[in-house]
Tab-separated table of N, CA and C in Angstrom:
chain	number	residue	atom	x	y	z
V	1	MET	N	4.738	100.330	26.624
V	1	MET	CA	4.878	98.861	26.223
V	1	MET	C	5.598	98.052	27.414
V	2	ALA	N	5.029	96.928	27.792
V	2	ALA	CA	5.546	96.068	28.827
V	2	ALA	C	6.749	95.516	28.439
V	3	ALA	N	7.666	95.256	29.493
V	3	ALA	CA	8.910	94.753	29.314
V	3	ALA	C	8.759	93.147	29.052
V	4	PRO	N	9.676	92.580	28.398
V	4	PRO	CA	9.364	91.093	28.100
V	4	PRO	C	9.109	90.216	29.189
V	5	HIS	N	9.697	90.531	30.394
V	5	HIS	CA	9.573	89.808	31.636
V	5	HIS	C	8.255	90.041	32.345
V	6	ASP	N	7.376	91.024	31.873
V	6	ASP	CA	6.232	91.296	32.601
V	6	ASP	C	5.150	90.305	32.307
V	7	GLY	N	5.135	89.574	31.296
V	7	GLY	CA	3.969	88.743	30.898
V	7	GLY	C	4.456	87.339	30.930
V	8	PRO	N	3.489	86.376	30.632
V	8	PRO	CA	3.906	85.010	30.681
V	8	PRO	C	4.964	84.708	29.621
V	9	TRP	N	5.832	83.837	30.028
V	9	TRP	CA	6.903	83.438	28.982
V	9	TRP	C	6.403	82.473	27.979
V	10	LEU	N	5.786	82.895	26.991
V	10	LEU	CA	5.287	81.956	25.887
V	10	LEU	C	5.879	82.295	24.590
V	11	ASP	N	6.031	81.323	23.758
V	11	ASP	CA	6.360	81.416	22.456
V	11	ASP	C	5.280	80.815	21.601
V	12	GLU	N	4.937	81.407	20.534
V	12	GLU	CA	3.760	80.894	19.768
V	12	GLU	C	4.121	79.468	19.154
V	13	SER	N	5.264	79.140	18.789
V	13	SER	CA	5.479	77.810	18.342
V	13	SER	C	5.963	76.789	19.408
V	14	ALA	N	6.638	77.303	20.381
V	14	ALA	CA	7.228	76.417	21.442
V	14	ALA	C	6.278	76.296	22.608
V	15	GLY	N	5.360	77.200	22.780
V	15	GLY	CA	4.539	77.148	24.092
V	15	GLY	C	5.224	77.809	25.240
V	16	ARG	N	4.948	77.309	26.471
V	16	ARG	CA	5.379	77.743	27.680
V	16	ARG	C	6.935	77.567	27.726
V	17	LEU	N	7.648	78.693	27.979
V	17	LEU	CA	9.274	78.626	28.029
V	17	LEU	C	9.682	78.477	29.436
V	18	VAL	N	8.795	78.512	30.450
V	18	VAL	CA	9.233	78.206	31.840
V	18	VAL	C	8.860	76.779	32.237
V	19	ARG	N	9.745	76.037	32.621
V	19	ARG	CA	9.435	74.614	32.998
V	19	ARG	C	8.401	74.626	33.982
V	20	PRO	N	7.616	73.691	34.114
V	20	PRO	CA	6.489	73.585	35.193
V	20	PRO	C	7.108	73.581	36.617
V	21	TYR	N	8.280	72.873	36.793
V	21	TYR	CA	8.802	72.715	38.169
V	21	TYR	C	9.186	74.026	38.651
V	22	THR	N	9.591	75.033	37.709
V	22	THR	CA	10.034	76.330	38.181
V	22	THR	C	8.890	77.232	38.717
V	23	VAL	N	7.681	76.759	38.230
V	23	VAL	CA	6.413	77.523	38.718
V	23	VAL	C	6.096	77.142	40.155
V	24	SER	N	6.431	75.877	40.599
V	24	SER	CA	6.239	75.407	41.858
V	24	SER	C	7.484	75.500	42.747
V	25	ASP	N	8.493	76.235	42.398
V	25	ASP	CA	9.773	76.231	42.902
V	25	ASP	C	10.473	74.792	43.251
V	26	GLY	N	10.121	73.940	42.287
V	26	GLY	CA	10.706	72.684	42.413
V	26	GLY	C	9.968	71.712	43.376
V	27	ARG	N	8.824	72.218	43.900
V	27	ARG	CA	8.196	71.351	44.873
V	27	ARG	C	7.196	70.429	44.012
V	28	THR	N	7.065	69.169	44.566
V	28	THR	CA	6.239	68.224	43.823
V	28	THR	C	5.044	67.723	44.716
V	29	ARG	N	4.975	68.159	45.913
V	29	ARG	CA	4.008	67.637	46.870
V	29	ARG	C	3.306	68.955	47.449
V	30	PRO	N	1.864	68.810	47.287
V	30	PRO	CA	1.112	69.866	47.831
V	30	PRO	C	0.994	69.728	49.326
V	31	THR	N	0.848	70.757	50.152
V	31	THR	CA	0.587	70.664	51.573
V	31	THR	C	-0.753	70.207	51.920
V	32	ALA	N	-1.717	70.573	51.007
V	32	ALA	CA	-3.133	70.352	51.216
V	32	ALA	C	-3.544	68.997	50.449
V	33	GLN	N	-4.463	68.364	51.027
V	33	GLN	CA	-4.963	67.105	50.337
V	33	GLN	C	-5.923	67.500	49.267
V	34	LEU	N	-5.404	67.265	48.071
V	34	LEU	CA	-6.113	67.708	46.836
V	34	LEU	C	-6.173	66.457	45.845
V	35	ASP	N	-7.200	66.224	45.109
V	35	ASP	CA	-7.314	65.249	44.156
V	35	ASP	C	-7.929	66.007	42.966
V	36	LEU	N	-8.012	65.360	41.842
V	36	LEU	CA	-8.506	66.064	40.641
V	36	LEU	C	-10.008	66.604	40.728
V	37	LEU	N	-10.708	65.916	41.613
V	37	LEU	CA	-12.100	66.288	41.776
V	37	LEU	C	-12.420	67.319	43.017
V	38	THR	N	-11.376	67.531	43.627
V	38	THR	CA	-11.549	68.487	44.821
V	38	THR	C	-12.035	69.820	44.291
V	39	GLN	N	-12.993	70.478	44.920
V	39	GLN	CA	-13.645	71.777	44.418
V	39	GLN	C	-12.855	72.903	45.276
V	40	VAL	N	-12.381	73.829	44.698
V	40	VAL	CA	-11.756	74.924	45.296
V	40	VAL	C	-12.309	76.186	44.981
V	41	MET	N	-12.471	77.188	45.899
V	41	MET	CA	-13.161	78.491	45.688
V	41	MET	C	-12.450	79.578	46.529
V	42	ALA	N	-12.390	80.817	45.885
V	42	ALA	CA	-11.709	81.919	46.550
V	42	ALA	C	-12.409	82.320	47.729
V	43	THR	N	-11.793	82.711	48.813
V	43	THR	CA	-12.374	83.078	50.035
V	43	THR	C	-12.809	84.621	49.947
V	44	GLY	N	-12.118	85.317	49.146
V	44	GLY	CA	-12.360	86.799	49.053
V	44	GLY	C	-11.586	87.589	50.003
V	45	GLY	N	-10.919	86.876	50.837
V	45	GLY	CA	-10.086	87.552	51.919
V	45	GLY	C	-8.731	88.027	51.343
V	46	PRO	N	-8.097	88.964	52.221
V	46	PRO	CA	-6.749	89.340	51.559
V	46	PRO	C	-5.776	88.201	51.467
V	47	VAL	N	-4.926	88.334	50.654
V	47	VAL	CA	-3.853	87.293	50.346
V	47	VAL	C	-2.495	87.650	51.161
V	48	ILE	N	-2.055	86.821	52.010
V	48	ILE	CA	-0.912	87.170	52.850
V	48	ILE	C	0.323	86.437	52.130
V	49	GLY	N	1.334	87.323	51.870
V	49	GLY	CA	2.494	86.720	51.211
V	49	GLY	C	2.499	87.051	49.774
V	50	TYR	N	3.712	86.660	49.146
V	50	TYR	CA	3.887	86.845	47.748
V	50	TYR	C	3.185	85.783	46.993
V	51	LEU	N	2.555	86.263	45.866
V	51	LEU	CA	2.065	85.252	44.921
V	51	LEU	C	2.637	85.544	43.546
V	52	GLY	N	3.014	84.447	42.879
V	52	GLY	CA	3.515	84.609	41.547
V	52	GLY	C	2.370	84.676	40.570
V	53	PRO	N	2.662	84.934	39.325
V	53	PRO	CA	1.599	85.220	38.358
V	53	PRO	C	0.799	83.995	38.070
V	54	GLU	N	1.260	82.883	38.263
V	54	GLU	CA	0.436	81.599	38.182
V	54	GLU	C	-0.511	81.418	39.369
V	55	HIS	N	-0.120	81.888	40.508
V	55	HIS	CA	-1.005	81.896	41.752
V	55	HIS	C	-2.200	82.731	41.533
V	56	SER	N	-1.812	83.907	40.978
V	56	SER	CA	-2.815	84.985	40.712
V	56	SER	C	-3.842	84.561	39.712
V	57	GLU	N	-3.325	83.926	38.651
V	57	GLU	CA	-4.153	83.390	37.419
V	57	GLU	C	-5.040	82.301	38.025
V	58	ALA	N	-4.497	81.407	38.921
V	58	ALA	CA	-5.268	80.248	39.423
V	58	ALA	C	-6.356	80.768	40.360
V	59	LEU	N	-6.047	81.811	41.260
V	59	LEU	CA	-6.966	82.396	42.174
V	59	LEU	C	-8.068	83.141	41.334
V	60	GLY	N	-7.818	83.699	40.150
V	60	GLY	CA	-8.888	84.201	39.271
V	60	GLY	C	-9.907	83.345	38.784
V	61	LEU	N	-9.373	82.098	38.664
V	61	LEU	CA	-10.281	80.999	38.102
V	61	LEU	C	-11.255	80.442	39.114
V	62	CYS	N	-11.065	80.827	40.396
V	62	CYS	CA	-11.775	80.208	41.577
V	62	CYS	C	-12.807	81.005	42.111
V	63	THR	N	-13.369	81.851	41.358
V	63	THR	CA	-14.614	82.716	41.724
V	63	THR	C	-15.850	81.930	42.102
V	64	ALA	N	-15.942	80.895	41.570
V	64	ALA	CA	-17.056	79.815	41.825
V	64	ALA	C	-16.263	78.526	42.137
V	65	PRO	N	-16.923	77.514	42.761
V	65	PRO	CA	-16.290	76.236	43.097
V	65	PRO	C	-15.845	75.591	41.564
V	66	THR	N	-14.567	75.288	41.675
V	66	THR	CA	-14.003	74.812	40.346
V	66	THR	C	-13.193	73.547	40.748
V	67	SER	N	-13.155	72.584	39.926
V	67	SER	CA	-12.299	71.390	40.249
V	67	SER	C	-10.828	71.657	39.964
V	68	VAL	N	-9.950	70.907	40.621
V	68	VAL	CA	-8.650	71.031	40.357
V	68	VAL	C	-8.218	70.613	38.890
V	69	ALA	N	-8.952	69.618	38.389
V	69	ALA	CA	-8.687	69.320	37.010
V	69	ALA	C	-9.052	70.413	36.057
V	70	GLU	N	-10.064	71.120	36.379
V	70	GLU	CA	-10.471	72.219	35.445
V	70	GLU	C	-9.478	73.276	35.478
V	71	ILE	N	-8.997	73.607	36.675
V	71	ILE	CA	-7.989	74.658	36.791
V	71	ILE	C	-6.573	74.327	36.052
V	72	ALA	N	-6.210	73.072	36.338
V	72	ALA	CA	-4.993	72.482	35.635
V	72	ALA	C	-5.249	72.711	34.104
V	73	ALA	N	-6.394	72.424	33.618
V	73	ALA	CA	-6.557	72.603	32.128
V	73	ALA	C	-6.544	73.949	31.754
V	74	GLN	N	-7.191	74.824	32.470
V	74	GLN	CA	-7.211	76.306	32.113
V	74	GLN	C	-5.767	76.920	32.160
V	75	LEU	N	-4.921	76.506	33.136
V	75	LEU	CA	-3.638	77.004	33.279
V	75	LEU	C	-2.609	76.365	32.289
V	76	LYS	N	-3.105	75.166	31.766
V	76	LYS	CA	-2.167	74.401	30.921
V	76	LYS	C	-0.918	74.106	31.676
V	77	LEU	N	-1.099	73.532	32.905
V	77	LEU	CA	-0.043	73.016	33.647
V	77	LEU	C	-0.377	71.685	34.052
V	78	PRO	N	0.633	70.878	34.353
V	78	PRO	CA	0.390	69.418	35.052
V	78	PRO	C	-0.285	69.521	36.222
V	79	ALA	N	-1.086	68.528	36.541
V	79	ALA	CA	-1.973	68.426	37.729
V	79	ALA	C	-1.199	68.648	38.915
V	80	VAL	N	0.097	68.025	39.025
V	80	VAL	CA	0.804	68.037	40.275
V	80	VAL	C	1.137	69.598	40.639
V	81	VAL	N	1.627	70.281	39.548
V	81	VAL	CA	2.110	71.697	39.692
V	81	VAL	C	0.836	72.477	40.150
V	82	THR	N	-0.182	72.270	39.592
V	82	THR	CA	-1.505	72.966	39.903
V	82	THR	C	-1.828	72.654	41.450
V	83	LYS	N	-1.627	71.456	41.680
V	83	LYS	CA	-2.123	71.100	43.219
V	83	LYS	C	-1.105	71.934	44.100
V	84	VAL	N	0.192	72.064	43.776
V	84	VAL	CA	1.052	72.767	44.565
V	84	VAL	C	0.658	74.261	44.677
V	85	LEU	N	0.351	74.853	43.478
V	85	LEU	CA	-0.090	76.160	43.386
V	85	LEU	C	-1.365	76.311	44.337
V	86	LEU	N	-2.256	75.445	44.187
V	86	LEU	CA	-3.689	75.734	44.910
V	86	LEU	C	-3.369	75.441	46.460
V	87	SER	N	-2.449	74.473	46.771
V	87	SER	CA	-2.180	74.292	48.289
V	87	SER	C	-1.599	75.581	48.779
V	88	ASP	N	-0.709	76.259	48.062
V	88	ASP	CA	-0.162	77.499	48.564
V	88	ASP	C	-1.275	78.512	48.807
V	89	LEU	N	-2.250	78.647	47.964
V	89	LEU	CA	-3.423	79.461	48.169
V	89	LEU	C	-4.273	79.069	49.248
V	90	VAL	N	-4.378	77.842	49.554
V	90	VAL	CA	-5.119	77.356	50.681
V	90	VAL	C	-4.481	77.760	51.933
V	91	ASP	N	-3.107	77.524	51.918
V	91	ASP	CA	-2.265	77.826	53.171
V	91	ASP	C	-2.214	79.326	53.489
V	92	CYS	N	-2.321	80.043	52.609
V	92	CYS	CA	-2.400	81.583	52.776
V	92	CYS	C	-3.785	82.143	53.104
V	93	GLY	N	-4.798	81.261	53.027
V	93	GLY	CA	-6.149	81.593	53.302
V	93	GLY	C	-7.029	82.200	52.180
V	94	ALA	N	-6.442	82.104	50.962
V	94	ALA	CA	-7.079	82.907	49.842
V	94	ALA	C	-8.012	81.704	49.190
V	95	LEU	N	-7.973	80.481	49.440
V	95	LEU	CA	-8.842	79.386	48.810
V	95	LEU	C	-9.347	78.564	50.023
V	96	THR	N	-10.548	78.063	49.819
V	96	THR	CA	-11.171	77.033	50.577
V	96	THR	C	-11.336	75.796	49.630
V	97	LEU	N	-11.321	74.630	50.217
V	97	LEU	CA	-11.419	73.521	49.449
V	97	LEU	C	-12.590	72.495	49.930
V	98	ARG	N	-13.111	71.818	49.029
V	98	ARG	CA	-14.137	70.726	49.431
V	98	ARG	C	-13.921	69.467	48.720
V	99	ALA	N	-13.773	68.458	49.325
V	99	ALA	CA	-13.603	67.152	48.654
V	99	ALA	C	-14.931	66.788	48.138
V	100	PRO	N	-14.948	66.018	47.022
V	100	PRO	CA	-16.093	65.575	46.472
V	100	PRO	C	-16.993	64.735	47.469
V	101	ASP	N	-18.285	64.928	47.358
V	101	ASP	CA	-19.193	64.206	48.224
V	101	ASP	C	-18.991	62.736	48.140
V	102	PHE	N	-18.900	62.080	46.952
V	102	PHE	CA	-18.774	60.796	46.800
V	102	PHE	C	-17.799	60.473	45.457
V	103	TYR	N	-17.309	59.307	45.514
V	103	TYR	CA	-16.523	58.911	44.425
V	103	TYR	C	-17.363	57.849	43.715
V	104	HIS	N	-17.282	57.898	42.357
V	104	HIS	CA	-17.827	56.780	41.545
V	104	HIS	C	-16.787	55.850	41.200
V	105	ASN	N	-17.246	54.688	41.112
V	105	ASN	CA	-16.299	53.570	40.654
V	105	ASN	C	-15.895	53.831	39.281
V	106	PRO	N	-14.584	54.056	39.076
V	106	PRO	CA	-14.245	54.445	37.780
V	106	PRO	C	-14.502	53.404	36.658
V	107	THR	N	-14.771	52.091	37.035
V	107	THR	CA	-15.141	51.062	36.229
V	107	THR	C	-16.619	50.707	36.024
V	108	ASP	N	-17.322	51.591	36.659
V	108	ASP	CA	-18.755	51.387	36.628
V	108	ASP	C	-19.300	51.604	35.140
V	109	ARG	N	-19.825	50.506	34.735
V	109	ARG	CA	-20.432	50.430	33.266
V	109	ARG	C	-21.314	51.773	32.955
V	110	THR	N	-22.219	52.002	33.831
V	110	THR	CA	-23.176	53.052	33.581
V	110	THR	C	-22.504	54.448	33.565
V	111	LEU	N	-21.490	54.604	34.389
V	111	LEU	CA	-20.759	55.920	34.385
V	111	LEU	C	-19.977	55.937	33.047
V	112	LEU	N	-19.259	54.888	32.643
V	112	LEU	CA	-18.518	54.893	31.446
V	112	LEU	C	-19.443	55.208	30.203
V	113	GLU	N	-20.604	54.592	30.222
V	113	GLU	CA	-21.610	54.722	29.102
V	113	GLU	C	-22.102	56.212	28.998
V	114	ALA	N	-22.273	56.838	30.322
V	114	ALA	CA	-22.744	58.175	30.251
V	114	ALA	C	-21.582	59.156	29.626
V	115	VAL	N	-20.469	58.895	30.162
V	115	VAL	CA	-19.277	59.676	29.584
V	115	VAL	C	-19.168	59.476	28.095
V	116	LEU	N	-19.202	58.410	27.547
V	116	LEU	CA	-19.231	57.975	26.172
V	116	LEU	C	-20.262	58.806	25.373
V	117	ASP	N	-21.485	58.760	25.951
V	117	ASP	CA	-22.661	59.273	25.251
V	117	ASP	C	-22.452	60.867	25.148
V	118	GLY	N	-21.911	61.482	26.376
V	118	GLY	CA	-21.544	62.882	26.331
V	118	GLY	C	-20.406	63.328	25.294
V	119	LEU	N	-19.422	62.489	25.228
V	119	LEU	CA	-18.454	62.749	24.272
V	119	LEU	C	-19.023	62.619	22.859
V	120	ARG	N	-19.818	61.780	22.566
V	120	ARG	CA	-20.353	61.598	21.265
V	120	ARG	C	-21.168	62.896	20.905
V	121	ARG	N	-21.969	63.360	21.888
V	121	ARG	CA	-22.815	64.464	21.568
V	121	ARG	C	-21.940	65.709	21.250
V	122	GLN	N	-20.691	65.771	21.827
V	122	GLN	CA	-19.891	66.813	21.577
V	122	GLN	C	-19.190	66.825	20.150
V	123	LEU	N	-19.176	65.638	19.733
V	123	LEU	CA	-18.533	65.499	18.395
V	123	LEU	C	-19.457	65.574	17.345
């Protein structure tokens, strides 16, 4: 049987017991330029240095190009913490990143209607 400290510190009713800033060692600024739409992908190369469990979990989510927003949602961590973790992985050569090819105008009516239609189909 695994010791209590071997797995993620979760409580069924309380959720994550480790504060997000402890996951990033108190850092709030990533070293790499990342936004929520940036695509990251594992390089498959060896990882140099120590990785925490959250780093390993994030790396496991990057077998195909995945957005920072999707990784943050899967890890159930704030975006800024996720960006710090991912930038650590970029710095050690475990991830590559690609900025989105283009940005949509977030107030573009056509884009907003397409998002609304997609949400309606999901419900």
